[in-house]
PDB file of C-alpha atoms in Angstrom:
ATOM      1  CA  MET I   1       0.000   0.000   0.000  1.00 52.00           C
ATOM      2  CA  MET I   2       1.453   3.340  -1.042  1.00 60.00           C
ATOM      3  CA  LEU I   3       0.557   6.199   1.272  1.00 78.00           C
ATOM      4  CA  ASN I   4      -0.931   8.520  -1.305  1.00 83.00           C
ATOM      5  CA  THR I   5      -3.802  10.873  -0.596  1.00 87.00           C
ATOM      6  CA  ASN I   6      -6.448   8.778  -2.322  1.00 89.00           C
ATOM      7  CA  LYS I   7      -6.379   6.440   0.676  1.00 92.00           C
ATOM      8  CA  ASN I   8      -9.218   6.799   3.177  1.00 95.00           C
ATOM      9  CA  ILE I   9      -7.966   7.250   6.731  1.00 97.00           C
ATOM     10  CA  LEU I  10     -10.143   6.524   9.747  1.00 98.00           C
ATOM     11  CA  ILE I  11      -9.266   7.653  13.262  1.00 98.00           C
ATOM     12  CA  VAL I  12     -10.920   5.665  16.054  1.00 97.00           C
ATOM     13  CA  GLY I  13     -10.691   7.628  19.296  1.00 96.00           C
ATOM     14  CA  LEU I  14     -10.550  11.359  18.696  1.00 95.00           C
ATOM     15  CA  GLY I  15      -8.675  12.617  21.727  1.00 93.00           C
ATOM     16  CA  LEU I  16      -5.453  14.582  21.865  1.00 94.00           C
ATOM     17  CA  MET I  17      -3.414  11.978  19.985  1.00 95.00           C
ATOM     18  CA  GLY I  18      -6.093  10.848  17.548  1.00 96.00           C
ATOM     19  CA  GLY I  19      -6.979  14.461  16.852  1.00 96.00           C
ATOM     20  CA  SER I  20      -3.347  15.364  16.250  1.00 97.00           C
ATOM     21  CA  TYR I  21      -2.970  12.464  13.806  1.00 97.00           C
ATOM     22  CA  ALA I  22      -6.124  13.607  12.014  1.00 97.00           C
ATOM     23  CA  MET I  23      -4.867  17.175  11.834  1.00 97.00           C
ATOM     24  CA  GLY I  24      -1.512  16.105  10.432  1.00 96.00           C
ATOM     25  CA  PHE I  25      -3.017  13.805   7.816  1.00 96.00           C
ATOM     26  CA  LYS I  26      -5.616  16.423   6.840  1.00 96.00           C
ATOM     27  CA  LYS I  27      -2.887  18.981   6.143  1.00 95.00           C
ATOM     28  CA  LEU I  28      -1.259  16.431   3.831  1.00 95.00           C
ATOM     29  CA  GLY I  29      -4.444  16.169   1.777  1.00 94.00           C
ATOM     30  CA  PHE I  30      -5.941  12.909   3.044  1.00 95.00           C
ATOM     31  CA  LYS I  31      -9.679  12.495   3.559  1.00 94.00           C
ATOM     32  CA  ILE I  32     -10.210  11.885   7.267  1.00 97.00           C
ATOM     33  CA  SER I  33     -13.116  10.113   8.933  1.00 97.00           C
ATOM     34  CA  ALA I  34     -13.332   9.632  12.685  1.00 97.00           C
ATOM     35  CA  ILE I  35     -15.233   7.748  15.337  1.00 97.00           C
ATOM     36  CA  ALA I  36     -15.634   9.269  18.788  1.00 96.00           C
ATOM     37  CA  ARG I  37     -17.984   8.688  21.699  1.00 94.00           C
ATOM     38  CA  ARG I  38     -19.408  12.203  21.875  1.00 95.00           C
ATOM     39  CA  GLN I  39     -21.159  14.183  19.164  1.00 96.00           C
ATOM     40  CA  GLU I  40     -19.617  17.342  20.615  1.00 96.00           C
ATOM     41  CA  THR I  41     -16.163  15.939  19.814  1.00 96.00           C
ATOM     42  CA  ILE I  42     -17.168  15.249  16.214  1.00 97.00           C
ATOM     43  CA  ASP I  43     -18.763  18.684  15.824  1.00 96.00           C
ATOM     44  CA  TYR I  44     -15.652  20.448  17.133  1.00 97.00           C
ATOM     45  CA  ALA I  45     -13.348  18.467  14.850  1.00 96.00           C
ATOM     46  CA  ILE I  46     -15.434  19.192  11.747  1.00 97.00           C
ATOM     47  CA  GLU I  47     -15.852  22.881  12.578  1.00 96.00           C
ATOM     48  CA  ASN I  48     -12.089  23.247  13.056  1.00 96.00           C
ATOM     49  CA  ASN I  49     -11.197  21.356   9.854  1.00 96.00           C
ATOM     50  CA  ILE I  50      -9.540  18.489  11.731  1.00 96.00           C
ATOM     51  CA  ILE I  51     -11.702  15.815  10.059  1.00 97.00           C
ATOM     52  CA  ASP I  52     -14.057  15.602   7.086  1.00 96.00           C
ATOM     53  CA  GLU I  53     -16.725  13.465   8.702  1.00 96.00           C
ATOM     54  CA  GLY I  54     -17.373  11.809  12.042  1.00 96.00           C
ATOM     55  CA  PHE I  55     -19.544   9.226  13.735  1.00 96.00           C
ATOM     56  CA  THR I  56     -20.363   8.281  17.310  1.00 95.00           C
ATOM     57  CA  GLY I  57     -20.365   4.550  16.677  1.00 92.00           C
ATOM     58  CA  PRO I  58     -18.660   1.880  14.539  1.00 93.00           C
ATOM     59  CA  ASP I  59     -20.651   2.404  11.339  1.00 91.00           C
ATOM     60  CA  PRO I  60     -20.072  -0.689   9.098  1.00 95.00           C
ATOM     61  CA  GLU I  61     -19.977   1.396   5.921  1.00 94.00           C
ATOM     62  CA  VAL I  62     -17.318   3.711   7.339  1.00 95.00           C
ATOM     63  CA  LEU I  63     -15.193   0.803   8.546  1.00 96.00           C
ATOM     64  CA  GLY I  64     -15.603  -0.955   5.223  1.00 96.00           C
ATOM     65  CA  LYS I  65     -14.099   1.848   3.154  1.00 96.00           C
ATOM     66  CA  ALA I  66     -11.131   2.713   5.392  1.00 96.00           C
ATOM     67  CA  ASP I  67      -7.731   1.834   3.924  1.00 96.00           C
ATOM     68  CA  ILE I  68      -5.827   2.887   7.047  1.00 97.00           C
ATOM     69  CA  ILE I  69      -7.271   2.869  10.564  1.00 98.00           C
ATOM     70  CA  VAL I  70      -5.452   4.586  13.433  1.00 98.00           C
ATOM     71  CA  PHE I  71      -6.603   3.598  16.923  1.00 98.00           C
ATOM     72  CA  GLY I  72      -6.309   6.199  19.673  1.00 96.00           C
ATOM     73  CA  LEU I  73      -8.018   4.121  22.366  1.00 95.00           C
ATOM     74  CA  TYR I  74      -7.038   2.904  25.822  1.00 93.00           C
ATOM     75  CA  PRO I  75      -5.347  -0.517  25.520  1.00 93.00           C
ATOM     76  CA  GLN I  76      -8.120  -2.803  26.777  1.00 94.00           C
ATOM     77  CA  ILE I  77     -10.830  -0.838  24.975  1.00 95.00           C
ATOM     78  CA  PHE I  78      -8.737  -1.144  21.808  1.00 96.00           C
ATOM     79  CA  ILE I  79      -8.442  -4.925  22.149  1.00 96.00           C
ATOM     80  CA  ASP I  80     -12.173  -5.327  22.748  1.00 96.00           C
ATOM     81  CA  TRP I  81     -13.047  -2.929  19.913  1.00 97.00           C
ATOM     82  CA  ILE I  82     -11.042  -5.002  17.414  1.00 97.00           C
ATOM     83  CA  LYS I  83     -12.741  -8.216  18.496  1.00 96.00           C
ATOM     84  CA  ASP I  84     -16.206  -6.666  18.298  1.00 96.00           C
ATOM     85  CA  ASN I  85     -15.899  -4.837  14.976  1.00 97.00           C
ATOM     86  CA  GLN I  86     -13.279  -6.481  12.778  1.00 97.00           C
ATOM     87  CA  GLN I  87     -15.895  -8.178  10.599  1.00 97.00           C
ATOM     88  CA  HIS I  88     -16.567  -4.782   9.013  1.00 97.00           C
ATOM     89  CA  PHE I  89     -12.947  -3.978   8.055  1.00 97.00           C
ATOM     90  CA  LYS I  90     -12.016  -3.677   4.393  1.00 96.00           C
ATOM     91  CA  LYS I  91      -9.964  -6.560   3.030  1.00 97.00           C
ATOM     92  CA  GLY I  92      -6.322  -5.462   2.990  1.00 96.00           C
ATOM     93  CA  ALA I  93      -6.838  -2.645   5.470  1.00 97.00           C
ATOM     94  CA  LEU I  94      -3.821  -1.496   7.473  1.00 97.00           C
ATOM     95  CA  LEU I  95      -4.378  -0.968  11.194  1.00 98.00           C
ATOM     96  CA  THR I  96      -2.053   0.896  13.523  1.00 98.00           C
ATOM     97  CA  ASP I  97      -2.249   2.495  16.953  1.00 97.00           C
ATOM     98  CA  VAL I  98      -0.748   4.977  19.406  1.00 96.00           C
ATOM     99  CA  THR I  99      -0.840   2.719  22.468  1.00 94.00           C
ATOM    100  CA  GLY I 100       1.864   3.250  25.086  1.00 93.00           C
ATOM    101  CA  VAL I 101       2.353  -0.447  25.905  1.00 95.00           C
ATOM    102  CA  LYS I 102       2.868  -3.182  23.330  1.00 97.00           C
ATOM    103  CA  GLY I 103       3.602  -6.669  24.652  1.00 95.00           C
ATOM    104  CA  SER I 104       0.200  -7.110  26.286  1.00 94.00           C
ATOM    105  CA  VAL I 105      -1.636  -5.602  23.305  1.00 96.00           C
ATOM    106  CA  VAL I 106       0.063  -6.448  20.009  1.00 97.00           C
ATOM    107  CA  TYR I 107       0.019 -10.235  20.210  1.00 97.00           C
ATOM    108  CA  GLU I 108      -3.572 -10.418  21.422  1.00 97.00           C
ATOM    109  CA  VAL I 109      -4.818  -8.113  18.678  1.00 97.00           C
ATOM    110  CA  GLN I 110      -2.870  -9.946  15.972  1.00 97.00           C
ATOM    111  CA  SER I 111      -4.099 -13.322  17.206  1.00 96.00           C
ATOM    112  CA  ALA I 112      -7.713 -12.176  17.160  1.00 96.00           C
ATOM    113  CA  LEU I 113      -7.515 -10.356  13.820  1.00 97.00           C
ATOM    114  CA  ARG I 114      -8.676 -11.686  10.450  1.00 95.00           C
ATOM    115  CA  ASP I 115      -5.910 -12.964   8.179  1.00 95.00           C
ATOM    116  CA  ASP I 116      -6.763 -10.501   5.398  1.00 97.00           C
ATOM    117  CA  VAL I 117      -6.229  -7.423   7.628  1.00 97.00           C
ATOM    118  CA  GLU I 118      -2.882  -6.384   9.136  1.00 98.00           C
ATOM    119  CA  PHE I 119      -2.112  -4.648  12.429  1.00 98.00           C
ATOM    120  CA  ILE I 120       1.276  -2.968  12.746  1.00 98.00           C
ATOM    121  CA  ALA I 121       1.803  -1.272  16.103  1.00 97.00           C
ATOM    122  CA  ALA I 122       3.408   2.128  16.643  1.00 98.00           C
ATOM    123  CA  HIS I 123       4.037   4.518  19.504  1.00 97.00           C
ATOM    124  CA  PRO I 124       4.347   8.270  18.915  1.00 96.00           C
ATOM    125  CA  MET I 125       6.549   9.585  21.716  1.00 94.00           C
ATOM    126  CA  ALA I 126       4.757  12.912  21.928  1.00 90.00           C
ATOM    127  CA  GLY I 127       2.006  14.513  23.941  1.00 81.00           C
ATOM    128  CA  LYS I 128       0.841  17.268  26.244  1.00 78.00           C
ATOM    129  CA  GLU I 129      -0.450  17.521  29.802  1.00 77.00           C
ATOM    130  CA  VAL I 130      -3.917  18.298  28.423  1.00 80.00           C
ATOM    131  CA  TYR I 131      -6.475  16.071  26.776  1.00 85.00           C
ATOM    132  CA  GLY I 132      -9.213  16.042  24.179  1.00 90.00           C
ATOM    133  CA  VAL I 133      -9.484  16.975  20.529  1.00 94.00           C
ATOM    134  CA  GLU I 134      -9.709  20.638  21.553  1.00 94.00           C
ATOM    135  CA  ASN I 135      -5.993  20.458  22.326  1.00 92.00           C
ATOM    136  CA  ALA I 136      -4.999  18.533  19.187  1.00 93.00           C
ATOM    137  CA  ASP I 137      -1.871  19.884  17.517  1.00 94.00           C
ATOM    138  CA  ASP I 138       0.175  17.977  14.948  1.00 95.00           C
ATOM    139  CA  ARG I 139       3.190  20.142  15.791  1.00 95.00           C
ATOM    140  CA  ILE I 140       3.757  17.940  18.859  1.00 95.00           C
ATOM    141  CA  PHE I 141       5.149  15.335  16.445  1.00 96.00           C
ATOM    142  CA  HIS I 142       7.773  17.620  14.955  1.00 94.00           C
ATOM    143  CA  GLY I 143      11.131  16.796  16.475  1.00 90.00           C
ATOM    144  CA  ALA I 144       9.695  13.867  18.458  1.00 94.00           C
ATOM    145  CA  ASN I 145      10.462  10.143  18.349  1.00 95.00           C
ATOM    146  CA  TYR I 146       8.262   7.473  16.766  1.00 97.00           C
ATOM    147  CA  ILE I 147       8.618   3.741  17.420  1.00 97.00           C
ATOM    148  CA  VAL I 148       7.261   0.905  15.267  1.00 98.00           C
ATOM    149  CA  THR I 149       7.008  -2.510  16.935  1.00 98.00           C
ATOM    150  CA  PRO I 150       6.550  -5.268  14.338  1.00 98.00           C
ATOM    151  CA  THR I 151       6.247  -8.988  14.974  1.00 97.00           C
ATOM    152  CA  SER I 152       6.762 -12.051  12.783  1.00 97.00           C
ATOM    153  CA  LYS I 153       3.167 -11.636  11.599  1.00 96.00           C
ATOM    154  CA  ASN I 154       3.920  -8.314   9.914  1.00 97.00           C
ATOM    155  CA  THR I 155       4.849  -7.972   6.258  1.00 97.00           C
ATOM    156  CA  PRO I 156       7.771  -5.787   5.118  1.00 96.00           C
ATOM    157  CA  GLU I 157       5.273  -3.636   3.210  1.00 95.00           C
ATOM    158  CA  ALA I 158       3.187  -2.894   6.309  1.00 96.00           C
ATOM    159  CA  ILE I 159       6.279  -2.094   8.359  1.00 97.00           C
ATOM    160  CA  GLU I 160       7.462   0.356   5.701  1.00 96.00           C
ATOM    161  CA  ASP I 161       4.003   1.959   5.471  1.00 96.00           C
ATOM    162  CA  CYS I 162       3.931   2.420   9.238  1.00 97.00           C
ATOM    163  CA  LEU I 163       7.396   3.960   9.185  1.00 96.00           C
ATOM    164  CA  GLU I 164       6.242   6.257   6.397  1.00 96.00           C
ATOM    165  CA  ILE I 165       3.323   7.431   8.556  1.00 96.00           C
ATOM    166  CA  GLY I 166       5.863   8.593  11.116  1.00 96.00           C
ATOM    167  CA  ARG I 167       7.910  10.387   8.479  1.00 95.00           C
ATOM    168  CA  LEU I 168       4.883  12.050   6.887  1.00 95.00           C
ATOM    169  CA  LEU I 169       3.657  13.355  10.235  1.00 96.00           C
ATOM    170  CA  GLY I 170       7.006  15.013  10.854  1.00 95.00           C
ATOM    171  CA  PHE I 171       8.653  12.850  13.509  1.00 96.00           C
ATOM    172  CA  ALA I 172      12.381  13.547  13.684  1.00 94.00           C
ATOM    173  CA  ASN I 173      13.468  10.026  14.576  1.00 94.00           C
ATOM    174  CA  VAL I 174      11.733   6.827  13.449  1.00 96.00           C
ATOM    175  CA  SER I 175      12.829   3.561  15.108  1.00 95.00           C
ATOM    176  CA  VAL I 176      11.952  -0.131  15.023  1.00 97.00           C
ATOM    177  CA  LEU I 177      11.878  -2.220  18.221  1.00 97.00           C
ATOM    178  CA  THR I 178      10.369  -5.528  19.234  1.00 97.00           C
ATOM    179  CA  PRO I 179       7.295  -5.174  21.470  1.00 97.00           C
ATOM    180  CA  GLU I 180       9.375  -6.528  24.361  1.00 97.00           C
ATOM    181  CA  LYS I 181      12.237  -4.082  23.872  1.00 97.00           C
ATOM    182  CA  HIS I 182       9.740  -1.260  23.469  1.00 97.00           C
ATOM    183  CA  ASP I 183       8.113  -2.057  26.802  1.00 97.00           C
ATOM    184  CA  GLU I 184      11.498  -2.254  28.514  1.00 97.00           C
ATOM    185  CA  MET I 185      12.509   1.151  27.147  1.00 96.00           C
ATOM    186  CA  ILE I 186       9.131   2.777  27.760  1.00 96.00           C
ATOM    187  CA  GLY I 187       9.123   1.440  31.290  1.00 97.00           C
ATOM    188  CA  PHE I 188      12.233   3.539  31.855  1.00 97.00           C
ATOM    189  CA  VAL I 189      11.947   6.693  29.733  1.00 95.00           C
ATOM    190  CA  SER I 190       8.199   7.230  30.117  1.00 95.00           C
ATOM    191  CA  GLN I 191       6.464   5.218  32.817  1.00 97.00           C
ATOM    192  CA  LEU I 192       9.180   5.478  35.481  1.00 98.00           C
ATOM    193  CA  THR I 193       9.417   9.230  34.907  1.00 97.00           C
ATOM    194  CA  HIS I 194       5.676   9.580  35.444  1.00 96.00           C
ATOM    195  CA  CYS I 195       5.974   7.484  38.620  1.00 97.00           C
ATOM    196  CA  ILE I 196       8.686   9.828  39.914  1.00 97.00           C
ATOM    197  CA  ALA I 197       6.648  12.941  39.103  1.00 96.00           C
ATOM    198  CA  VAL I 198       3.544  11.542  40.789  1.00 97.00           C
ATOM    199  CA  THR I 199       5.563  10.500  43.856  1.00 97.00           C
ATOM    200  CA  LEU I 200       7.113  13.951  44.167  1.00 96.00           C
ATOM    201  CA  MET I 201       3.700  15.608  44.119  1.00 96.00           C
ATOM    202  CA  ASN I 202       2.498  13.182  46.797  1.00 96.00           C
ATOM    203  CA  CYS I 203       5.444  14.032  49.092  1.00 95.00           C
ATOM    204  CA  CYS I 204       4.263  17.475  50.135  1.00 93.00           C
ATOM    205  CA  ASP I 205       0.760  18.817  50.667  1.00 93.00           C
ATOM    206  CA  ASP I 206       1.737  22.430  51.346  1.00 92.00           C
ATOM    207  CA  GLU I 207      -0.859  24.413  49.417  1.00 90.00           C
ATOM    208  CA  ASN I 208       1.626  27.273  48.991  1.00 92.00           C
ATOM    209  CA  LEU I 209       4.248  25.065  47.367  1.00 92.00           C
ATOM    210  CA  LYS I 210       3.825  26.871  44.050  1.00 90.00           C
ATOM    211  CA  ASN I 211       5.054  30.070  45.693  1.00 92.00           C
ATOM    212  CA  TYR I 212       8.396  28.508  46.603  1.00 91.00           C
ATOM    213  CA  THR I 213       9.339  26.482  43.530  1.00 92.00           C
ATOM    214  CA  GLY I 214      11.765  27.297  40.758  1.00 92.00           C
ATOM    215  CA  ASP I 215      12.111  25.960  37.236  1.00 92.00           C
ATOM    216  CA  SER I 216      13.793  22.750  38.385  1.00 93.00           C
ATOM    217  CA  PHE I 217      10.760  21.556  40.340  1.00 93.00           C
ATOM    218  CA  ARG I 218       8.302  22.698  37.681  1.00 93.00           C
ATOM    219  CA  ASP I 219      10.289  20.965  34.933  1.00 92.00           C
ATOM    220  CA  LEU I 220      10.619  17.753  36.912  1.00 93.00           C
ATOM    221  CA  THR I 221       6.894  17.592  37.745  1.00 94.00           C
ATOM    222  CA  ARG I 222       5.485  18.834  34.426  1.00 92.00           C
ATOM    223  CA  ILE I 223       4.041  15.374  33.705  1.00 93.00           C
ATOM    224  CA  ALA I 224       2.488  15.032  37.184  1.00 94.00           C
ATOM    225  CA  ARG I 225      -0.770  16.394  35.760  1.00 92.00           C
ATOM    226  CA  ILE I 226      -1.754  12.921  34.699  1.00 92.00           C
ATOM    227  CA  ASN I 227      -4.686  10.993  33.247  1.00 91.00           C
ATOM    228  CA  ASP I 228      -5.079   8.554  36.146  1.00 94.00           C
ATOM    229  CA  LYS I 229      -7.328   6.119  34.286  1.00 92.00           C
ATOM    230  CA  MET I 230      -5.064   5.751  31.275  1.00 92.00           C
ATOM    231  CA  TRP I 231      -1.720   5.723  33.083  1.00 94.00           C
ATOM    232  CA  SER I 232      -2.769   3.276  35.803  1.00 96.00           C
ATOM    233  CA  GLU I 233      -3.911   0.917  33.049  1.00 95.00           C
ATOM    234  CA  LEU I 234      -0.598   1.348  31.216  1.00 95.00           C
ATOM    235  CA  PHE I 235       1.372   0.709  34.420  1.00 97.00           C
ATOM    236  CA  ILE I 236      -0.497  -2.506  35.166  1.00 97.00           C
ATOM    237  CA  MET I 237      -0.231  -3.782  31.586  1.00 96.00           C
ATOM    238  CA  ASN I 238       3.537  -3.228  31.682  1.00 97.00           C
ATOM    239  CA  LYS I 239       4.000  -4.277  35.318  1.00 97.00           C
ATOM    240  CA  PRO I 240       7.079  -6.551  35.041  1.00 96.00           C
ATOM    241  CA  ALA I 241       9.088  -4.058  32.979  1.00 96.00           C
ATOM    242  CA  LEU I 242       8.035  -1.079  35.085  1.00 97.00           C
ATOM    243  CA  LEU I 243       8.784  -2.816  38.379  1.00 98.00           C
ATOM    244  CA  HIS I 244      12.230  -3.730  37.041  1.00 97.00           C
ATOM    245  CA  GLN I 245      12.910  -0.065  36.266  1.00 97.00           C
ATOM    246  CA  MET I 246      11.561   1.044  39.651  1.00 98.00           C
ATOM    247  CA  HIS I 247      13.976  -1.347  41.380  1.00 98.00           C
ATOM    248  CA  ARG I 248      16.873   0.040  39.324  1.00 97.00           C
ATOM    249  CA  PHE I 249      15.880   3.565  40.326  1.00 98.00           C
ATOM    250  CA  GLU I 250      15.624   2.585  43.982  1.00 98.00           C
ATOM    251  CA  ASP I 251      19.136   1.108  43.839  1.00 98.00           C
ATOM    252  CA  GLN I 252      20.626   4.325  42.485  1.00 98.00           C
ATOM    253  CA  PHE I 253      18.608   6.522  44.842  1.00 98.00           C
ATOM    254  CA  ASP I 254      19.750   4.397  47.790  1.00 98.00           C
ATOM    255  CA  ARG I 255      23.345   4.732  46.588  1.00 98.00           C
ATOM    256  CA  LEU I 256      23.054   8.518  46.527  1.00 98.00           C
ATOM    257  CA  LYS I 257      21.321   8.508  49.910  1.00 98.00           C
ATOM    258  CA  ALA I 258      24.067   6.346  51.450  1.00 98.00           C
ATOM    259  CA  ALA I 259      26.737   8.650  50.040  1.00 98.00           C
ATOM    260  CA  LEU I 260      25.016  11.617  51.662  1.00 98.00           C
ATOM    261  CA  LEU I 261      24.640   9.808  54.994  1.00 98.00           C
ATOM    262  CA  ASN I 262      28.322   8.889  54.969  1.00 98.00           C
ATOM    263  CA  GLY I 263      29.551  12.242  53.761  1.00 98.00           C
ATOM    264  CA  ASP I 264      30.936  10.489  50.686  1.00 98.00           C
ATOM    265  CA  GLU I 265      31.393  13.484  48.411  1.00 98.00           C
ATOM    266  CA  GLN I 266      33.415  11.496  45.870  1.00 98.00           C
ATOM    267  CA  THR I 267      30.560   9.071  45.132  1.00 98.00           C
ATOM    268  CA  MET I 268      28.041  11.912  44.881  1.00 98.00           C
ATOM    269  CA  ARG I 269      30.280  13.784  42.451  1.00 98.00           C
ATOM    270  CA  GLU I 270      30.879  10.668  40.357  1.00 98.00           C
ATOM    271  CA  MET I 271      27.116  10.086  40.047  1.00 98.00           C
ATOM    272  CA  MET I 272      26.577  13.723  39.098  1.00 98.00           C
ATOM    273  CA  GLN I 273      29.350  13.557  36.485  1.00 98.00           C
ATOM    274  CA  ILE I 274      27.789  10.464  34.900  1.00 97.00           C
ATOM    275  CA  SER I 275      24.419  12.213  34.959  1.00 97.00           C
ATOM    276  CA  THR I 276      25.807  15.323  33.285  1.00 96.00           C
ATOM    277  CA  THR I 277      27.592  13.337  30.568  1.00 96.00           C
ATOM    278  CA  ARG I 278      24.580  11.183  29.711  1.00 94.00           C
ATOM    279  CA  ARG I 279      22.128  14.094  29.753  1.00 94.00           C
ATOM    280  CA  ALA I 280      24.348  16.111  27.401  1.00 93.00           C
ATOM    281  CA  LEU I 281      23.563  13.557  24.664  1.00 91.00           C
ATOM    282  CA  PHE I 282      19.969  14.847  24.610  1.00 85.00           C
ATOM    283  CA  ASP I 283      20.936  18.455  23.931  1.00 81.00           C
ATOM    284  CA  LYS I 284      20.490  19.603  20.372  1.00 67.00           C
ATOM    285  CA  LYS I 285      23.657  20.799  18.697  1.00 57.00           C
TER     286      LYS I 285
END
């Protein structure tokens, strides 16, 4: 399947991420249909030229004409939605997603899916601390990372098409990982960081805290404004990998704590030097 603009794209789940995908594809000239729970969501997206048409349920005709379907649903809802509605998919349709955990999703979806339809998973490493189509903005993809997680069930053509979606939407770096390696990495760079931010905000209940903080605290807790339903589900679905990363963090935190207790300035400085060197790799030249 070549990703030219005569392909019909359907977005299922028109929140921040689904809306941003729709916006990006629309600017490229694709016709965009969408399915969302609320009519208000559909109305807003049409009025703001994010989509061409929208529906509040899985209309068989709409599903039957979609060449590419992007799922912006919570993981378990996504799995159930595939099982309940796949009979309406167009033969040869390409399915992809934005789900933040893969191992517990990809294999179940692929096992349940018809043989004449292909699901190739992806994870756009982008977002905001706000939600809903009202906050959709395809510029969040520009300069961000995009990960495709194929399995042995995926064809080279589908993998390339999924990679091309990332390139077309403006992601700066497009990578391929196994679902297992993805979950290991995401457990560290995304889920653990959210755990740390949440924990920090639970450490102090001083209502005047905002009057005392500087940029360091605000930067470190930016992601503490969190969608509790979605993130708790993601944590549980990636529990082994996330717990492994939490243990690694505890080990390093305990090492720093012991150095402080013992007045071991050398160890503290060595840890800070490693931190500085590794963080410098993220800075744009």
